[in-house]
PDB file of C-alpha atoms in Angstrom:
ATOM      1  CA  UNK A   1     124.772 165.515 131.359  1.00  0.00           C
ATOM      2  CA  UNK A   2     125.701 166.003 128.144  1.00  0.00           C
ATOM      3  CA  UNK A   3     123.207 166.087 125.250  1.00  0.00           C
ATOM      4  CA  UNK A   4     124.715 163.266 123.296  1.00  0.00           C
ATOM      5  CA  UNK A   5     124.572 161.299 126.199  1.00  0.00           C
ATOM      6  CA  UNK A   6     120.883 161.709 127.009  1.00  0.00           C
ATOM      7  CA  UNK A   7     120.111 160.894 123.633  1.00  0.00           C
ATOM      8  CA  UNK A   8     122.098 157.688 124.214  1.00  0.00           C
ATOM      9  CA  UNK A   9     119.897 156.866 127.102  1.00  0.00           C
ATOM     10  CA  UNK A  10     116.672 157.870 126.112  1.00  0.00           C
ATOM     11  CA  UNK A  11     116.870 155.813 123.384  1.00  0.00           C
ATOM     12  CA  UNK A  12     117.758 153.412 125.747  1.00  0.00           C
ATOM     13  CA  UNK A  13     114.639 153.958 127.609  1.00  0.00           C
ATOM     14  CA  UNK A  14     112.461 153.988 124.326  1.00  0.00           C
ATOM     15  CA  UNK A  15     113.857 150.915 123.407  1.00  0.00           C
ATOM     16  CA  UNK A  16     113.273 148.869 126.906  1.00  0.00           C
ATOM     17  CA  UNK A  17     109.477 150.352 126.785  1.00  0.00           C
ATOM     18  CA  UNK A  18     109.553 149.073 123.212  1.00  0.00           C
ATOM     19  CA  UNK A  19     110.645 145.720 123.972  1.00  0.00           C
ATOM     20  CA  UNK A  20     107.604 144.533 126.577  1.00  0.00           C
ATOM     21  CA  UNK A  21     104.380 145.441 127.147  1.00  0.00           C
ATOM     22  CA  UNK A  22     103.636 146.966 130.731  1.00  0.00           C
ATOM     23  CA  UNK A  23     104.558 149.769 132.663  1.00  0.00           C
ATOM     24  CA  UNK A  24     108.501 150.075 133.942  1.00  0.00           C
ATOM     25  CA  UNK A  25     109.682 152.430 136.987  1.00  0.00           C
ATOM     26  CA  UNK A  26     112.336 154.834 135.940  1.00  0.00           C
ATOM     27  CA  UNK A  27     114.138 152.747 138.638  1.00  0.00           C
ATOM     28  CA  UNK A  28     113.488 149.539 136.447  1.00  0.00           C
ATOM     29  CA  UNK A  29     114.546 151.227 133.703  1.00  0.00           C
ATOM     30  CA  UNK A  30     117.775 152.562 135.108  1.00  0.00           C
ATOM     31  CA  UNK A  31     118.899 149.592 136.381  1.00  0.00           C
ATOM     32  CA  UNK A  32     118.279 147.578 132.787  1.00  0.00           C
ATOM     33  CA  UNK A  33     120.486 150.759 130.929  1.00  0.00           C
ATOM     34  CA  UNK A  34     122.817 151.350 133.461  1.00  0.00           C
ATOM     35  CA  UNK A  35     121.900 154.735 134.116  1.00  0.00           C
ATOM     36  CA  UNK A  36     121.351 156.720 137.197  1.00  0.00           C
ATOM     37  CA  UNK A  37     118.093 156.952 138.367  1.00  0.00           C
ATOM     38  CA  UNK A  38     117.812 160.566 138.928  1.00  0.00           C
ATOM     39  CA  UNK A  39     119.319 161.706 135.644  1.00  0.00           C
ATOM     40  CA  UNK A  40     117.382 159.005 133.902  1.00  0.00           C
ATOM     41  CA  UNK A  41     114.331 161.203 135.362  1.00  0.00           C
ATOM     42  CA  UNK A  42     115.494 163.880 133.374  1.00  0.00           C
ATOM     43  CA  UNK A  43     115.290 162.759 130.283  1.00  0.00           C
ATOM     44  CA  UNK A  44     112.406 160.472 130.863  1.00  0.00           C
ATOM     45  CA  UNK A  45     110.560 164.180 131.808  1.00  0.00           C
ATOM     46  CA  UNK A  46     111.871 165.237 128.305  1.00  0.00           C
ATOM     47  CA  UNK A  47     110.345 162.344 126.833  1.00  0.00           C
ATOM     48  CA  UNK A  48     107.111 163.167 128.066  1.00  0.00           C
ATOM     49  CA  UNK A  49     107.167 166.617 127.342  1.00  0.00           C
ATOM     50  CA  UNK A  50     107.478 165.792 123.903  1.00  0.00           C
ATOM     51  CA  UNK A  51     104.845 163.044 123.736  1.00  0.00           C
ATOM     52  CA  UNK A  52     107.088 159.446 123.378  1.00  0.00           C
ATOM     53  CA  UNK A  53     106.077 158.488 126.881  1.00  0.00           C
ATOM     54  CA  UNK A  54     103.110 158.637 129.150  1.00  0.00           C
ATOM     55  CA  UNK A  55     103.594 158.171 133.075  1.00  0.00           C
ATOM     56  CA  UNK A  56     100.923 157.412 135.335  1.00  0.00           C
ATOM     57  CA  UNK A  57     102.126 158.820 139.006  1.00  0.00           C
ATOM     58  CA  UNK A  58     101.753 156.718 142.461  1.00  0.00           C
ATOM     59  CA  UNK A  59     101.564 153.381 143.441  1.00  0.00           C
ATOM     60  CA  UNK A  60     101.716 150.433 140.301  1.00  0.00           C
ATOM     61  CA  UNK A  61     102.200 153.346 138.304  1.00  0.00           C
ATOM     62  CA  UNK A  62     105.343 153.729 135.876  1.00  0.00           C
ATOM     63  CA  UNK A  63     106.212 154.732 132.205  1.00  0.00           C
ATOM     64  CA  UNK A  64     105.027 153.371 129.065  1.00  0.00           C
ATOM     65  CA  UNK A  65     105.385 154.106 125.428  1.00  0.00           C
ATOM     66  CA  UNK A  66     102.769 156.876 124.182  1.00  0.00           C
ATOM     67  CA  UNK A  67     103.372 155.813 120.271  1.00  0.00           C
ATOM     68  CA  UNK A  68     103.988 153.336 118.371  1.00  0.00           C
ATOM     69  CA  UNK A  69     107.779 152.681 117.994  1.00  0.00           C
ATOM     70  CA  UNK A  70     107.747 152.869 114.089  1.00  0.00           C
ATOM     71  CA  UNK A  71     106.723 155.961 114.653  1.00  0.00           C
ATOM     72  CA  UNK A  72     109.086 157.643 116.497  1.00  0.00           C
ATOM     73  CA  UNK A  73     112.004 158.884 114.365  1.00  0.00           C
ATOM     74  CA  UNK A  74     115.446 159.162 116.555  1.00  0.00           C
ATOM     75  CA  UNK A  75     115.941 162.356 114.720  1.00  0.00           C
ATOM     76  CA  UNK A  76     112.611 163.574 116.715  1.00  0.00           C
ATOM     77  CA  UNK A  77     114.231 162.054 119.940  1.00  0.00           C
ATOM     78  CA  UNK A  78     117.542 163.775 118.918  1.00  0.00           C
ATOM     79  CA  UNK A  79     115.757 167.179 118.550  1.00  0.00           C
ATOM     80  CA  UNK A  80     114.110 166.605 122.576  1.00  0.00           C
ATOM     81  CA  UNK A  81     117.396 166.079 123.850  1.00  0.00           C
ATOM     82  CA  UNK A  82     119.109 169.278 122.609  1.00  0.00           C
ATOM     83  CA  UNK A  83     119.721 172.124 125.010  1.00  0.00           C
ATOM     84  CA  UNK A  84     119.356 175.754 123.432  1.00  0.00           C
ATOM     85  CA  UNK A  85     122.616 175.990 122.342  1.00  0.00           C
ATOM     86  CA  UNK A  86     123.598 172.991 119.793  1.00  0.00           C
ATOM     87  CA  UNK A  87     126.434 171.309 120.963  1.00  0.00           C
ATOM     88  CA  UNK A  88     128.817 172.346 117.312  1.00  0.00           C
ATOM     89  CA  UNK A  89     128.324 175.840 118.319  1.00  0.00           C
ATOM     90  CA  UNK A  90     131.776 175.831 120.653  1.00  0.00           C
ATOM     91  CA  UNK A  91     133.511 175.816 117.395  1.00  0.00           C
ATOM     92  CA  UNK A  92     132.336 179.748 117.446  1.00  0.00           C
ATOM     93  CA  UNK A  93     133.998 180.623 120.528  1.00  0.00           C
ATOM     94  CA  UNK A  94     137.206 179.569 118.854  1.00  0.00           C
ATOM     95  CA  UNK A  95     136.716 182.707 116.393  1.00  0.00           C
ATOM     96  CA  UNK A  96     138.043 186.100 117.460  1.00  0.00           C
ATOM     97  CA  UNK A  97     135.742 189.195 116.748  1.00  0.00           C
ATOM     98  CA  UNK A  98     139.082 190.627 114.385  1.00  0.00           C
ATOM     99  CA  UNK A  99     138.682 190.093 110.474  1.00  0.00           C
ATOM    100  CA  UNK A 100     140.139 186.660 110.292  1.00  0.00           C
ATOM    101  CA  UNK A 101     138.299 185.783 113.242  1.00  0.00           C
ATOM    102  CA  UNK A 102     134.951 186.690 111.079  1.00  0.00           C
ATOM    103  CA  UNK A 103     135.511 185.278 108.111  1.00  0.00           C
ATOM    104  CA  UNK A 104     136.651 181.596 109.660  1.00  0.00           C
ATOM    105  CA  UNK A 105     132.759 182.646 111.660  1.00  0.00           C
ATOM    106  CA  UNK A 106     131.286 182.562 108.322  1.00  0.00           C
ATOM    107  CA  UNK A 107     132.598 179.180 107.511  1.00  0.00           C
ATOM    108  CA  UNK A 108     132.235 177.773 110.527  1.00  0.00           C
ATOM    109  CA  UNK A 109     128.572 178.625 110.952  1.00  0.00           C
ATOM    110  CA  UNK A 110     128.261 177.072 107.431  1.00  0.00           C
ATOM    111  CA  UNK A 111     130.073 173.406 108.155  1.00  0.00           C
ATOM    112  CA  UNK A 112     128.238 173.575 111.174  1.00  0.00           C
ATOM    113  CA  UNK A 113     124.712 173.960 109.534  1.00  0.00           C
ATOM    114  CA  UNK A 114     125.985 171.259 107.048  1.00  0.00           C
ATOM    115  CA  UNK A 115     126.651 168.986 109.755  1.00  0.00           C
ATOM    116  CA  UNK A 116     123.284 169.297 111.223  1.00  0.00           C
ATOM    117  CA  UNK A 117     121.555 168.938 108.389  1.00  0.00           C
ATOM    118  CA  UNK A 118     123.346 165.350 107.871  1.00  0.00           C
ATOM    119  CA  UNK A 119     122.944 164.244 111.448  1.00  0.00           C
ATOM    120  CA  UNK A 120     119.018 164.976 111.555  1.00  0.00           C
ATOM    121  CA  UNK A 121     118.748 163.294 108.045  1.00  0.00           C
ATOM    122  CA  UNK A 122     120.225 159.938 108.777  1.00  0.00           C
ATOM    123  CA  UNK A 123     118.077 159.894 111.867  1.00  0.00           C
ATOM    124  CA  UNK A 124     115.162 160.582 110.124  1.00  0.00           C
ATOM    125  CA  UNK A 125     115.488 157.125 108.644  1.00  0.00           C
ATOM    126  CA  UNK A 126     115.558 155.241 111.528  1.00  0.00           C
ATOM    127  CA  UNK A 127     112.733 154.744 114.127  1.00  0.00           C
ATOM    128  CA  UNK A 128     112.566 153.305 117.634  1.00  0.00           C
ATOM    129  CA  UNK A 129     111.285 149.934 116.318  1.00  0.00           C
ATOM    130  CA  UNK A 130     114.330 149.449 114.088  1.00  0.00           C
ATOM    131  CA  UNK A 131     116.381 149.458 117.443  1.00  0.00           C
ATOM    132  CA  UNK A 132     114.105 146.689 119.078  1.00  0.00           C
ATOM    133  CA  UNK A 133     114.273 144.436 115.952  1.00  0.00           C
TER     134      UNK A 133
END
């Protein structure tokens, strides 16, 4: 799945934990966002990794919000969806390894920094509670 999309739907998830009390099943959750279950596992497993979510195992168990949602930035959700390899980086595998090939690198690997930079700041500003408001 691609990373932009499982930042789509763990927000998603964030936000239906947000909006009610109690415990939801990943199934519960799926169905409400439209997601497939098992991929929706996925991320919820990222989630929990990086301490949004807590999920009690077994019977009447289910996920619920570790934090407060004002205090989970979506730039911090944004950062536990990405894979290794940010998804801009493609643009380098456009670039040759001859001289032109380098220098469009260097530029590249600049606009690309730029762009990250941006993205991660406007997220910054906004926090999980902002989307349940």
């Amino acid at each position: 799945m691609a990373e932009i999309k499982r930042f789509g739907y763990g927000l998603q998830a964030l936000v239906v934990l947000a909006s009610t009390a109690g415990q939801y099943s990943s199934v519960e959750i799926a169905e409400q966002i439209r997601c497939e279950p098992t991929a929706l596992r996925k991320i919820l497993s990222r989630l929990t990794e990086a301490g949004y979510i807590e999920v009690r195992q077994g019977r009447g168990g289910g996920y619920t919000l570790a934090k407060p949602p004002g205090e989970i930035t979506l730039a911090e959700v944004y950062l536990s969806m990405h894979d290794d390899v940010p998804m801009l980086d493609g643009m380098l595998d456009t670039t040759g390894n001859h001289l032109f090939g380098q220098k469009v690198r260097l530029s590249f690997d600049q606009i690309m920094t730029d762009i990250r930079y941006q993205v991660e700041h406007v997220l910054k500003s906004y926090t999980v509670a902002d989307l349940v408001e």
